[in-house]
Amino acid sequence: QVQLVESGGGLVQAGGSLRLSCAASGRASNLYLMGWFRQAPGMEREFVSAIQWKGVSTFTADSVKGRFTISRDGAKNTVYLQMNSLKPEDTAVYYCAAANTLTRPPNQNYDYWGQGTQVTVSS
């Protein structure tokens, strides 16, 4: 089992930045991919970005490309999502997820999910 805990959400003005963190515990050494997803009110959950847990490949949705950057710190078992130039349409609950096998984006077939962290961008 793997436990995921997100942090770093909050309220920010349009154009501002936030950095989300996702700390993995448990059998994290077996993970293949870590991803970020988001769900806005009344909308379906959507893929944001993903990174290989032990590699260098990253995947990012076109809607946030150039503004959001995913990274990881293996020593801390933590994945980050740096969000710059935030827009009101980025407002959502952001979820961290982990997969034991390759899950090609934007597939959401991940094995573990965090509880989510709220990001609100005011105009």
Tab-separated table of N, CA and C in Angstrom, residues 14-91:
chain	number	residue	atom	x	y	z
A	14	ALA	N	-5.007	35.884	-9.695
A	14	ALA	CA	-4.627	35.548	-11.062
A	14	ALA	C	-3.234	36.103	-11.362
A	15	GLY	N	-2.430	35.278	-12.034
A	15	GLY	CA	-1.059	35.662	-12.323
A	15	GLY	C	-0.071	35.199	-11.275
A	16	GLY	N	-0.573	34.751	-10.141
A	16	GLY	CA	0.285	34.304	-9.058
A	16	GLY	C	0.746	32.877	-9.234
A	17	SER	N	1.450	32.388	-8.203
A	17	SER	CA	2.036	31.044	-8.248
A	17	SER	C	1.739	30.287	-6.965
A	18	LEU	N	1.716	28.974	-7.111
A	18	LEU	CA	1.616	28.067	-5.977
A	18	LEU	C	2.454	26.838	-6.293
A	19	ARG	N	2.932	26.185	-5.252
A	19	ARG	CA	3.620	24.912	-5.443
A	19	ARG	C	2.924	23.850	-4.601
A	20	LEU	N	2.424	22.840	-5.264
A	20	LEU	CA	1.799	21.720	-4.578
A	20	LEU	C	2.842	20.640	-4.320
A	21	SER	N	2.675	19.967	-3.193
A	21	SER	CA	3.556	18.856	-2.842
A	21	SER	C	2.723	17.610	-2.609
A	22	CYS	N	3.304	16.476	-2.922
A	22	CYS	CA	2.648	15.195	-2.681
A	22	CYS	C	3.694	14.255	-2.094
A	23	ALA	N	3.524	13.925	-0.835
A	23	ALA	CA	4.460	13.038	-0.154
A	23	ALA	C	3.917	11.616	-0.169
A	24	ALA	N	4.742	10.692	-0.630
A	24	ALA	CA	4.354	9.291	-0.700
A	24	ALA	C	5.009	8.508	0.422
A	25	SER	N	4.246	7.637	1.048
A	25	SER	CA	4.786	6.766	2.091
A	25	SER	C	4.276	5.351	1.863
A	26	GLY	N	4.866	4.411	2.557
A	26	GLY	CA	4.501	3.014	2.354
A	26	GLY	C	5.434	2.385	1.324
A	27	ARG	N	4.890	1.571	0.441
A	27	ARG	CA	5.695	0.854	-0.551
A	27	ARG	C	5.934	1.707	-1.792
A	28	ALA	N	6.472	2.891	-1.558
A	28	ALA	CA	6.670	3.840	-2.649
A	28	ALA	C	7.749	3.386	-3.621
A	29	SER	N	8.648	2.517	-3.212
A	29	SER	CA	9.743	2.093	-4.083
A	29	SER	C	9.239	1.307	-5.294
A	30	ASN	N	8.015	0.785	-5.219
A	30	ASN	CA	7.476	0.004	-6.325
A	30	ASN	C	6.723	0.841	-7.347
A	31	LEU	N	6.618	2.114	-7.120
A	31	LEU	CA	5.832	2.967	-8.001
A	31	LEU	C	6.511	3.183	-9.346
A	32	TYR	N	5.696	3.377	-10.374
A	32	TYR	CA	6.222	3.656	-11.712
A	32	TYR	C	5.962	5.092	-12.135
A	33	LEU	N	4.795	5.606	-11.771
A	33	LEU	CA	4.385	6.925	-12.279
A	33	LEU	C	3.645	7.682	-11.188
A	34	MET	N	3.888	8.974	-11.113
A	34	MET	CA	3.142	9.855	-10.206
A	34	MET	C	2.478	10.933	-11.046
A	35	GLY	N	1.235	11.238	-10.720
A	35	GLY	CA	0.517	12.212	-11.518
A	35	GLY	C	-0.276	13.199	-10.688
A	36	TRP	N	-0.631	14.295	-11.339
A	36	TRP	CA	-1.525	15.291	-10.757
A	36	TRP	C	-2.769	15.391	-11.638
A	37	PHE	N	-3.903	15.438	-10.979
A	37	PHE	CA	-5.179	15.612	-11.653
A	37	PHE	C	-5.918	16.743	-10.956
A	38	ARG	N	-6.963	17.247	-11.587
A	38	ARG	CA	-7.760	18.290	-10.946
A	38	ARG	C	-9.215	18.126	-11.333
A	39	GLN	N	-10.064	18.611	-10.438
A	39	GLN	CA	-11.499	18.565	-10.678
A	39	GLN	C	-12.120	19.874	-10.234
A	40	ALA	N	-12.663	20.591	-11.202
A	40	ALA	CA	-13.359	21.835	-10.929
A	40	ALA	C	-14.823	21.532	-10.606
A	41	PRO	N	-15.511	22.449	-9.918
A	41	PRO	CA	-16.916	22.220	-9.581
A	41	PRO	C	-17.759	21.952	-10.818
A	42	GLY	N	-18.516	20.869	-10.778
A	42	GLY	CA	-19.396	20.532	-11.879
A	42	GLY	C	-18.703	19.951	-13.097
A	43	MET	N	-17.409	19.709	-12.984
A	43	MET	CA	-16.643	19.206	-14.120
A	43	MET	C	-16.083	17.826	-13.793
A	44	GLU	N	-15.696	17.102	-14.836
A	44	GLU	CA	-15.039	15.822	-14.625
A	44	GLU	C	-13.575	16.048	-14.228
A	45	ARG	N	-13.044	15.089	-13.535
A	45	ARG	CA	-11.630	15.160	-13.175
A	45	ARG	C	-10.788	15.052	-14.447
A	46	GLU	N	-9.722	15.841	-14.514
A	46	GLU	CA	-8.892	15.842	-15.702
A	46	GLU	C	-7.416	15.708	-15.355
A	47	PHE	N	-6.679	15.150	-16.284
A	47	PHE	CA	-5.243	14.983	-16.141
A	47	PHE	C	-4.543	16.332	-16.231
A	48	VAL	N	-3.518	16.522	-15.384
A	48	VAL	CA	-2.726	17.750	-15.416
A	48	VAL	C	-1.289	17.443	-15.842
A	49	SER	N	-0.632	16.558	-15.091
A	49	SER	CA	0.769	16.277	-15.381
A	49	SER	C	1.179	14.988	-14.689
A	50	ALA	N	2.241	14.359	-15.203
A	50	ALA	CA	2.734	13.121	-14.607
A	50	ALA	C	4.238	13.017	-14.811
A	51	ILE	N	4.872	12.218	-13.956
A	51	ILE	CA	6.316	12.051	-14.021
A	51	ILE	C	6.679	10.625	-13.631
A	52	GLN	N	7.654	10.083	-14.316
A	52	GLN	CA	8.143	8.762	-13.941
A	52	GLN	C	8.765	8.825	-12.556
A	53	TRP	N	8.470	7.857	-11.724
A	53	TRP	CA	8.958	7.874	-10.353
A	53	TRP	C	10.461	7.670	-10.290
A	54	LYS	N	10.999	6.848	-11.197
A	54	LYS	CA	12.436	6.568	-11.196
A	54	LYS	C	13.109	6.989	-12.486
A	55	GLY	N	12.401	7.698	-13.325
A	55	GLY	CA	12.980	8.135	-14.587
A	55	GLY	C	12.940	9.638	-14.721
A	56	VAL	N	12.967	10.090	-15.949
A	56	VAL	CA	12.982	11.524	-16.210
A	56	VAL	C	11.825	11.986	-17.090
A	57	SER	N	11.063	11.053	-17.614
A	57	SER	CA	9.989	11.439	-18.518
A	57	SER	C	8.867	12.148	-17.772
A	58	THR	N	8.358	13.185	-18.393
A	58	THR	CA	7.215	13.910	-17.858
A	58	THR	C	6.156	14.060	-18.941
A	59	PHE	N	4.936	14.246	-18.505
A	59	PHE	CA	3.801	14.432	-19.400
A	59	PHE	C	2.973	15.577	-18.845
A	60	THR	N	2.528	16.472	-19.700
A	60	THR	CA	1.790	17.645	-19.233
A	60	THR	C	0.648	17.951	-20.192
A	61	ALA	N	-0.501	18.262	-19.627
A	61	ALA	CA	-1.663	18.608	-20.445
A	61	ALA	C	-1.415	19.924	-21.178
A	62	ASP	N	-1.959	20.028	-22.377
A	62	ASP	CA	-1.770	21.229	-23.177
A	62	ASP	C	-2.301	22.473	-22.474
A	63	SER	N	-3.346	22.296	-21.668
A	63	SER	CA	-3.984	23.443	-21.019
A	63	SER	C	-3.080	24.130	-20.002
A	64	VAL	N	-2.072	23.428	-19.511
A	64	VAL	CA	-1.187	24.016	-18.501
A	64	VAL	C	0.275	24.042	-18.943
A	65	LYS	N	0.539	23.530	-20.130
A	65	LYS	CA	1.916	23.471	-20.613
A	65	LYS	C	2.501	24.873	-20.699
A	66	GLY	N	3.737	25.006	-20.208
A	66	GLY	CA	4.383	26.315	-20.195
A	66	GLY	C	4.123	27.097	-18.924
A	67	ARG	N	3.138	26.667	-18.141
A	67	ARG	CA	2.818	27.333	-16.878
A	67	ARG	C	3.054	26.430	-15.673
A	68	PHE	N	2.776	25.151	-15.818
A	68	PHE	CA	2.930	24.193	-14.723
A	68	PHE	C	4.133	23.301	-15.005
A	69	THR	N	4.867	22.977	-13.944
A	69	THR	CA	6.032	22.097	-14.062
A	69	THR	C	5.990	21.044	-12.962
A	70	ILE	N	6.110	19.799	-13.355
A	70	ILE	CA	6.145	18.703	-12.385
A	70	ILE	C	7.591	18.303	-12.147
A	71	SER	N	7.889	17.951	-10.902
A	71	SER	CA	9.230	17.496	-10.562
A	71	SER	C	9.133	16.549	-9.378
A	72	ARG	N	10.226	15.908	-9.052
A	72	ARG	CA	10.219	14.975	-7.928
A	72	ARG	C	11.529	15.045	-7.169
A	73	ASP	N	11.448	14.669	-5.906
A	73	ASP	CA	12.631	14.548	-5.054
A	73	ASP	C	12.609	13.118	-4.522
A	74	GLY	N	13.424	12.251	-5.121
A	74	GLY	CA	13.434	10.852	-4.740
A	74	GLY	C	13.817	10.627	-3.299
A	75	ALA	N	14.707	11.440	-2.805
A	75	ALA	CA	15.172	11.272	-1.425
A	75	ALA	C	14.048	11.553	-0.430
A	76	LYS	N	13.123	12.407	-0.819
A	76	LYS	CA	12.010	12.773	0.058
A	76	LYS	C	10.717	12.068	-0.323
A	77	ASN	N	10.778	11.220	-1.369
A	77	ASN	CA	9.557	10.553	-1.843
A	77	ASN	C	8.438	11.564	-2.085
A	78	THR	N	8.773	12.657	-2.708
A	78	THR	CA	7.828	13.751	-2.886
A	78	THR	C	7.813	14.223	-4.335
A	79	VAL	N	6.615	14.492	-4.824
A	79	VAL	CA	6.426	15.059	-6.155
A	79	VAL	C	5.848	16.464	-5.993
A	80	TYR	N	6.280	17.351	-6.847
A	80	TYR	CA	5.845	18.741	-6.764
A	80	TYR	C	5.147	19.145	-8.064
A	81	LEU	N	4.257	20.096	-7.945
A	81	LEU	CA	3.650	20.731	-9.103
A	81	LEU	C	3.782	22.235	-8.919
A	82	GLN	N	4.711	22.812	-9.647
A	82	GLN	CA	4.900	24.265	-9.611
A	82	GLN	C	3.930	24.888	-10.598
A	83	MET	N	3.074	25.754	-10.101
A	83	MET	CA	2.034	26.367	-10.928
A	83	MET	C	2.275	27.864	-10.993
A	84	ASN	N	2.585	28.353	-12.173
A	84	ASN	CA	2.833	29.776	-12.396
A	84	ASN	C	1.757	30.359	-13.305
A	85	SER	N	1.683	31.667	-13.323
A	85	SER	CA	0.724	32.373	-14.176
A	85	SER	C	-0.678	31.777	-14.036
A	86	LEU	N	-1.093	31.606	-12.807
A	86	LEU	CA	-2.375	30.958	-12.558
A	86	LEU	C	-3.539	31.787	-13.079
A	87	LYS	N	-4.553	31.077	-13.542
A	87	LYS	CA	-5.753	31.695	-14.097
A	87	LYS	C	-6.960	31.245	-13.277
A	88	PRO	N	-8.028	32.025	-13.292
A	88	PRO	CA	-9.236	31.604	-12.567
A	88	PRO	C	-9.719	30.207	-12.987
A	89	GLU	N	-9.534	29.857	-14.243
A	89	GLU	CA	-9.964	28.537	-14.709
A	89	GLU	C	-9.102	27.396	-14.177
A	90	ASP	N	-8.025	27.712	-13.476
A	90	ASP	CA	-7.227	26.686	-12.810
A	90	ASP	C	-7.822	26.309	-11.450
A	91	THR	N	-8.834	27.027	-11.022
A	91	THR	CA	-9.482	26.734	-9.751
A	91	THR	C	-10.068	25.328	-9.761
